[in-house]
Amino acid sequence: MNEIESRVSPEVISQAVSSLDKYILDHYGRPTRRTLREQQITVVEDLRDTLRGGQTEGYVTIPTGVGKTVLFTEVTESLNEQQILETMIVVPTKILVDQTEERFHQFAPDIEIGKLYTFAHDITRPVTITTYASLVRHIQNGTLDPRLYKLLVLDEVHRSLSGKRSQAVAQFTNAIKLGFTATPMYSEDRNVANLLNTEIHKMNIREAVEEDLLSSFSAIIAETDVDLSNVTIKSSGDYDEEDLEEAINITSRNQAAVDLYLKLFQGQTAIAYCISVRHAQDLSKLFTENGLSAAFVSGYQDKKEQAEILRRYHQGEIKVLCNADLLIEGFDEPKASVCLNVRPTRSIVVAQQRAGRILRLDPDNPKKHAVVVDFLDKTADPRKLPVTFAEVAEAAFLTTKKVKGITAAGPAATPKVNGGDDIVEPFDEDIITISGLKVIVNPQEVMRIVKEMQDRKFLELQDSDFPVTNLSLRSIFMGDQHTLYLLAIRVLENFKRQYPELVSPRLNITRVVEVITDRQKFIEAMVAQGAKMKDVSIMEVQPTDFRITANEL
């Protein structure tokens, strides 16, 4: 929570509520001219209700790729329609300054835009776009007065949690503050809620996929023979990059990545994430030597060279683009459908952002199905276990509700993607061996491995403990995941009131999770509230089974 008191005037709040009311009414009254989709307009409705309730700061949690830039562009335009509401928009990088400006020209062409960063200093317009680094610098040297602004929009708000940046945000005392992020929590002391106290709206990856805001996807795991024993963990919690490069940038592992692409994804547009520029160069060279069209892109290339590589990638001349996390934020290529996470990460943010690059809907391919491949190396130390996308998404296979023949429980067989066009046939096997890789493609087996990894990450977890996570709940109970989780949260809140001594927040290396220290008591409480336990004597559905359901028939 900010220590500096907010002083947003009642007139500004009233104007904002009125403007959002008008936007919402216009949205429903002009079905052929809508910019936002139905799930996006609910964000605007929740923002209006939050402001009407007297809260002037908060954040929106939505997955990467859902269209948050378009969303806050529309909100900014609506709030400036009746009367100028001096607006500051903060983004992480200079590239995103220009991309955000382009979105305003596209969706809000009547709004005048100024830019504030190294090569621009125009703060005379109704809307100014800047970077977090520039914001801090200009406030510190007195060339920017935050008290003059009535609206502050923070893109990727989790990037504002450092001491200097959060202090800069707190100085916008007269402004409505809106943050947008896919990952609001890093750890117990690095949480967006500590900066902006209200979660205005939340959408998870499952909801975004099911509502057709993101592409359907499969998350698979490629187990390697590489040992991470000699890789150290830095004080920041991530791998030491030099140690990691020495371990994973080896010909055998790189060749295995090439062979995996050749066998499972040849012809599809892919992004490969590497540990360093040298790793990206080495991997790109191997792809090329194997007859594939590949290239690497890095921050050391000039803008002209980068632009030419990205143009060729967009045109389909390059099929595999290797990089060292350069294409994390601000990269948008809807054709990309394969994400090769050759470099492991211990960051939830990075894991979600990388996958988000391939989950964007492709207007030229409405049946797009993305595949995220996480390379999993050997380690006996639970601190060195990576964060996989299946862990972040809490699913290894998701598809839109509009797809017929696939139930909510998953596909009748493990999906195989044919040229990114459709889910047409199963893989021949649930586990595929490729050049020393053990590739797990069956969704149930992937989630079993993820659950096992999560359990290992809880360094203090006892047999009597129950971590309140979707994976733990689904291992015990049956039913819809979202409904089950909401029920568990209600039971957890009851425990906090009645048995506070049994509730223990635990840091499982990557995030804080509530743990009930009496496993049996929690399970009994869940059952008493209507949760149905799994019958362990009943086998899971197998790929060769035929389900007697309306969809299957």
PDB file of C-alpha atoms in Angstrom, residues 216-371:
ATOM      1  CA  SER A 216      -5.814 -23.276 -28.048  1.00  0.00           C
ATOM      2  CA  PHE A 217      -2.557 -24.918 -27.011  1.00  0.00           C
ATOM      3  CA  SER A 218      -0.641 -27.970 -25.879  1.00  0.00           C
ATOM      4  CA  ALA A 219       2.218 -27.782 -23.372  1.00  0.00           C
ATOM      5  CA  ILE A 220       4.726 -30.608 -23.656  1.00  0.00           C
ATOM      6  CA  ILE A 221       7.961 -31.478 -21.872  1.00  0.00           C
ATOM      7  CA  ALA A 222      11.264 -32.565 -23.436  1.00  0.00           C
ATOM      8  CA  GLU A 223      13.419 -34.279 -20.799  1.00  0.00           C
ATOM      9  CA  THR A 224      17.164 -34.105 -21.492  1.00  0.00           C
ATOM     10  CA  ASP A 225      20.238 -35.933 -20.186  1.00  0.00           C
ATOM     11  CA  VAL A 226      21.931 -32.655 -19.244  1.00  0.00           C
ATOM     12  CA  ASP A 227      22.808 -32.294 -15.548  1.00  0.00           C
ATOM     13  CA  LEU A 228      22.418 -28.871 -13.870  1.00  0.00           C
ATOM     14  CA  SER A 229      24.445 -29.845 -10.772  1.00  0.00           C
ATOM     15  CA  ASN A 230      27.179 -27.296 -11.539  1.00  0.00           C
ATOM     16  CA  VAL A 231      24.731 -24.469 -12.248  1.00  0.00           C
ATOM     17  CA  THR A 232      24.490 -22.057  -9.325  1.00  0.00           C
ATOM     18  CA  ILE A 233      21.458 -20.025  -8.280  1.00  0.00           C
ATOM     19  CA  LYS A 234      21.962 -16.260  -7.937  1.00  0.00           C
ATOM     20  CA  SER A 235      20.643 -14.182  -5.049  1.00  0.00           C
ATOM     21  CA  SER A 236      17.849 -13.017  -7.383  1.00  0.00           C
ATOM     22  CA  GLY A 237      16.625 -16.613  -7.496  1.00  0.00           C
ATOM     23  CA  ASP A 238      17.414 -17.264 -11.159  1.00  0.00           C
ATOM     24  CA  TYR A 239      20.141 -19.359 -12.748  1.00  0.00           C
ATOM     25  CA  ASP A 240      23.650 -17.986 -13.114  1.00  0.00           C
ATOM     26  CA  GLU A 241      23.704 -17.302 -16.852  1.00  0.00           C
ATOM     27  CA  GLU A 242      27.346 -18.242 -17.425  1.00  0.00           C
ATOM     28  CA  ASP A 243      26.922 -21.537 -15.581  1.00  0.00           C
ATOM     29  CA  LEU A 244      23.708 -22.290 -17.428  1.00  0.00           C
ATOM     30  CA  GLU A 245      25.195 -21.528 -20.830  1.00  0.00           C
ATOM     31  CA  GLU A 246      28.120 -23.843 -20.153  1.00  0.00           C
ATOM     32  CA  ALA A 247      25.660 -26.608 -19.251  1.00  0.00           C
ATOM     33  CA  ILE A 248      23.066 -26.268 -22.013  1.00  0.00           C
ATOM     34  CA  ASN A 249      24.797 -24.640 -24.995  1.00  0.00           C
ATOM     35  CA  ILE A 250      26.302 -27.913 -26.188  1.00  0.00           C
ATOM     36  CA  THR A 251      26.033 -29.470 -29.615  1.00  0.00           C
ATOM     37  CA  SER A 252      24.166 -32.604 -28.528  1.00  0.00           C
ATOM     38  CA  ARG A 253      21.407 -30.689 -26.730  1.00  0.00           C
ATOM     39  CA  ASN A 254      21.093 -28.099 -29.508  1.00  0.00           C
ATOM     40  CA  GLN A 255      20.932 -30.838 -32.146  1.00  0.00           C
ATOM     41  CA  ALA A 256      18.208 -32.545 -30.126  1.00  0.00           C
ATOM     42  CA  ALA A 257      16.169 -29.322 -30.286  1.00  0.00           C
ATOM     43  CA  VAL A 258      16.609 -29.243 -34.070  1.00  0.00           C
ATOM     44  CA  ASP A 259      15.613 -32.905 -34.403  1.00  0.00           C
ATOM     45  CA  LEU A 260      12.543 -32.329 -32.222  1.00  0.00           C
ATOM     46  CA  TYR A 261      11.401 -29.512 -34.519  1.00  0.00           C
ATOM     47  CA  LEU A 262      12.068 -31.632 -37.614  1.00  0.00           C
ATOM     48  CA  LYS A 263      10.034 -34.563 -36.311  1.00  0.00           C
ATOM     49  CA  LEU A 264       7.090 -32.766 -34.720  1.00  0.00           C
ATOM     50  CA  PHE A 265       6.806 -29.251 -36.154  1.00  0.00           C
ATOM     51  CA  GLN A 266       8.537 -29.001 -39.525  1.00  0.00           C
ATOM     52  CA  GLY A 267       7.091 -26.166 -41.593  1.00  0.00           C
ATOM     53  CA  GLN A 268       5.549 -24.356 -38.636  1.00  0.00           C
ATOM     54  CA  THR A 269       6.588 -20.887 -37.489  1.00  0.00           C
ATOM     55  CA  ALA A 270       8.624 -21.227 -34.293  1.00  0.00           C
ATOM     56  CA  ILE A 271      10.436 -19.107 -31.704  1.00  0.00           C
ATOM     57  CA  ALA A 272      13.385 -20.573 -29.778  1.00  0.00           C
ATOM     58  CA  TYR A 273      14.404 -18.968 -26.467  1.00  0.00           C
ATOM     59  CA  CYS A 274      18.105 -19.311 -25.632  1.00  0.00           C
ATOM     60  CA  ILE A 275      20.331 -18.395 -22.695  1.00  0.00           C
ATOM     61  CA  SER A 276      22.601 -15.972 -24.576  1.00  0.00           C
ATOM     62  CA  VAL A 277      23.253 -14.358 -27.935  1.00  0.00           C
ATOM     63  CA  ARG A 278      25.999 -16.919 -28.579  1.00  0.00           C
ATOM     64  CA  HIS A 279      23.547 -19.723 -27.791  1.00  0.00           C
ATOM     65  CA  ALA A 280      21.016 -18.185 -30.190  1.00  0.00           C
ATOM     66  CA  GLN A 281      23.709 -17.977 -32.885  1.00  0.00           C
ATOM     67  CA  ASP A 282      24.835 -21.569 -32.324  1.00  0.00           C
ATOM     68  CA  LEU A 283      21.293 -22.953 -32.391  1.00  0.00           C
ATOM     69  CA  SER A 284      20.352 -20.929 -35.458  1.00  0.00           C
ATOM     70  CA  LYS A 285      23.453 -22.226 -37.253  1.00  0.00           C
ATOM     71  CA  LEU A 286      22.485 -25.836 -36.481  1.00  0.00           C
ATOM     72  CA  PHE A 287      18.957 -25.302 -37.798  1.00  0.00           C
ATOM     73  CA  THR A 288      20.417 -23.868 -41.006  1.00  0.00           C
ATOM     74  CA  GLU A 289      22.927 -26.714 -41.380  1.00  0.00           C
ATOM     75  CA  ASN A 290      19.993 -29.128 -41.190  1.00  0.00           C
ATOM     76  CA  GLY A 291      18.331 -27.484 -44.166  1.00  0.00           C
ATOM     77  CA  LEU A 292      15.916 -25.265 -42.253  1.00  0.00           C
ATOM     78  CA  SER A 293      15.303 -21.548 -42.694  1.00  0.00           C
ATOM     79  CA  ALA A 294      16.433 -20.030 -39.395  1.00  0.00           C
ATOM     80  CA  ALA A 295      17.947 -16.823 -38.034  1.00  0.00           C
ATOM     81  CA  PHE A 296      18.841 -15.216 -34.721  1.00  0.00           C
ATOM     82  CA  VAL A 297      17.928 -11.764 -33.489  1.00  0.00           C
ATOM     83  CA  SER A 298      19.680  -9.855 -30.697  1.00  0.00           C
ATOM     84  CA  GLY A 299      19.952  -6.454 -29.107  1.00  0.00           C
ATOM     85  CA  TYR A 300      23.442  -6.084 -30.564  1.00  0.00           C
ATOM     86  CA  GLN A 301      22.045  -5.836 -34.089  1.00  0.00           C
ATOM     87  CA  ASP A 302      21.084  -2.398 -35.353  1.00  0.00           C
ATOM     88  CA  LYS A 303      17.416  -1.584 -35.837  1.00  0.00           C
ATOM     89  CA  LYS A 304      17.621  -1.948 -39.605  1.00  0.00           C
ATOM     90  CA  GLU A 305      19.026  -5.475 -39.375  1.00  0.00           C
ATOM     91  CA  GLN A 306      16.495  -6.466 -36.726  1.00  0.00           C
ATOM     92  CA  ALA A 307      13.645  -5.077 -38.812  1.00  0.00           C
ATOM     93  CA  GLU A 308      14.782  -7.003 -41.894  1.00  0.00           C
ATOM     94  CA  ILE A 309      14.968 -10.286 -39.946  1.00  0.00           C
ATOM     95  CA  LEU A 310      11.522  -9.746 -38.443  1.00  0.00           C
ATOM     96  CA  ARG A 311      10.134  -8.843 -41.880  1.00  0.00           C
ATOM     97  CA  ARG A 312      11.437 -12.097 -43.361  1.00  0.00           C
ATOM     98  CA  TYR A 313      10.038 -13.984 -40.364  1.00  0.00           C
ATOM     99  CA  HIS A 314       6.638 -12.349 -40.845  1.00  0.00           C
ATOM    100  CA  GLN A 315       6.699 -13.196 -44.566  1.00  0.00           C
ATOM    101  CA  GLY A 316       7.442 -16.846 -43.796  1.00  0.00           C
ATOM    102  CA  GLU A 317      10.944 -16.784 -45.276  1.00  0.00           C
ATOM    103  CA  ILE A 318      12.341 -17.630 -41.824  1.00  0.00           C
ATOM    104  CA  LYS A 319      10.642 -20.489 -39.976  1.00  0.00           C
ATOM    105  CA  VAL A 320      12.656 -20.598 -36.742  1.00  0.00           C
ATOM    106  CA  LEU A 321      13.735 -17.416 -34.962  1.00  0.00           C
ATOM    107  CA  CYS A 322      16.273 -17.844 -32.147  1.00  0.00           C
ATOM    108  CA  ASN A 323      16.772 -15.190 -29.472  1.00  0.00           C
ATOM    109  CA  ALA A 324      17.976 -14.652 -25.910  1.00  0.00           C
ATOM    110  CA  ASP A 325      14.744 -13.347 -24.350  1.00  0.00           C
ATOM    111  CA  LEU A 326      14.735 -10.303 -26.658  1.00  0.00           C
ATOM    112  CA  LEU A 327      11.301 -11.336 -27.952  1.00  0.00           C
ATOM    113  CA  ILE A 328       9.655 -11.363 -24.522  1.00  0.00           C
ATOM    114  CA  GLU A 329       7.757  -8.067 -24.433  1.00  0.00           C
ATOM    115  CA  GLY A 330       6.539  -6.085 -27.414  1.00  0.00           C
ATOM    116  CA  PHE A 331       6.870  -8.858 -30.001  1.00  0.00           C
ATOM    117  CA  ASP A 332       3.692  -9.668 -31.883  1.00  0.00           C
ATOM    118  CA  GLU A 333       3.643 -12.298 -34.645  1.00  0.00           C
ATOM    119  CA  PRO A 334       0.289 -14.142 -34.812  1.00  0.00           C
ATOM    120  CA  LYS A 335       1.675 -16.733 -37.266  1.00  0.00           C
ATOM    121  CA  ALA A 336       4.068 -18.087 -34.624  1.00  0.00           C
ATOM    122  CA  SER A 337       2.645 -21.338 -33.254  1.00  0.00           C
ATOM    123  CA  VAL A 338       5.609 -23.173 -31.671  1.00  0.00           C
ATOM    124  CA  CYS A 339       7.612 -22.000 -28.644  1.00  0.00           C
ATOM    125  CA  LEU A 340      10.848 -23.893 -27.971  1.00  0.00           C
ATOM    126  CA  ASN A 341      11.983 -23.019 -24.455  1.00  0.00           C
ATOM    127  CA  VAL A 342      15.497 -24.342 -24.935  1.00  0.00           C
ATOM    128  CA  ARG A 343      16.620 -22.139 -22.055  1.00  0.00           C
ATOM    129  CA  PRO A 344      14.909 -23.010 -18.721  1.00  0.00           C
ATOM    130  CA  THR A 345      13.638 -20.212 -16.481  1.00  0.00           C
ATOM    131  CA  ARG A 346      12.729 -19.942 -12.831  1.00  0.00           C
ATOM    132  CA  SER A 347      10.570 -16.870 -13.416  1.00  0.00           C
ATOM    133  CA  ILE A 348       6.781 -17.124 -13.647  1.00  0.00           C
ATOM    134  CA  VAL A 349       6.792 -13.847 -15.575  1.00  0.00           C
ATOM    135  CA  VAL A 350       9.242 -15.094 -18.208  1.00  0.00           C
ATOM    136  CA  ALA A 351       7.479 -18.453 -18.515  1.00  0.00           C
ATOM    137  CA  GLN A 352       4.148 -16.774 -19.228  1.00  0.00           C
ATOM    138  CA  GLN A 353       5.538 -14.003 -21.442  1.00  0.00           C
ATOM    139  CA  ARG A 354       7.429 -16.447 -23.664  1.00  0.00           C
ATOM    140  CA  ALA A 355       4.379 -18.612 -24.270  1.00  0.00           C
ATOM    141  CA  GLY A 356       2.285 -15.503 -24.815  1.00  0.00           C
ATOM    142  CA  ARG A 357       4.267 -14.803 -27.992  1.00  0.00           C
ATOM    143  CA  ILE A 358       2.610 -17.797 -29.700  1.00  0.00           C
ATOM    144  CA  LEU A 359      -0.841 -17.728 -28.082  1.00  0.00           C
ATOM    145  CA  ARG A 360      -2.095 -14.697 -29.979  1.00  0.00           C
ATOM    146  CA  LEU A 361      -4.988 -15.398 -32.316  1.00  0.00           C
ATOM    147  CA  ASP A 362      -4.115 -15.526 -36.008  1.00  0.00           C
ATOM    148  CA  PRO A 363      -6.813 -13.921 -38.175  1.00  0.00           C
ATOM    149  CA  ASP A 364      -5.425 -15.855 -41.163  1.00  0.00           C
ATOM    150  CA  ASN A 365      -5.698 -19.172 -39.315  1.00  0.00           C
ATOM    151  CA  PRO A 366      -8.781 -19.378 -37.064  1.00  0.00           C
ATOM    152  CA  LYS A 367      -7.972 -23.032 -36.225  1.00  0.00           C
ATOM    153  CA  LYS A 368      -4.478 -22.274 -34.927  1.00  0.00           C
ATOM    154  CA  HIS A 369      -3.243 -24.592 -32.173  1.00  0.00           C
ATOM    155  CA  ALA A 370      -0.038 -23.513 -30.417  1.00  0.00           C
ATOM    156  CA  VAL A 371       2.515 -25.816 -28.803  1.00  0.00           C
TER     157      VAL A 371
END
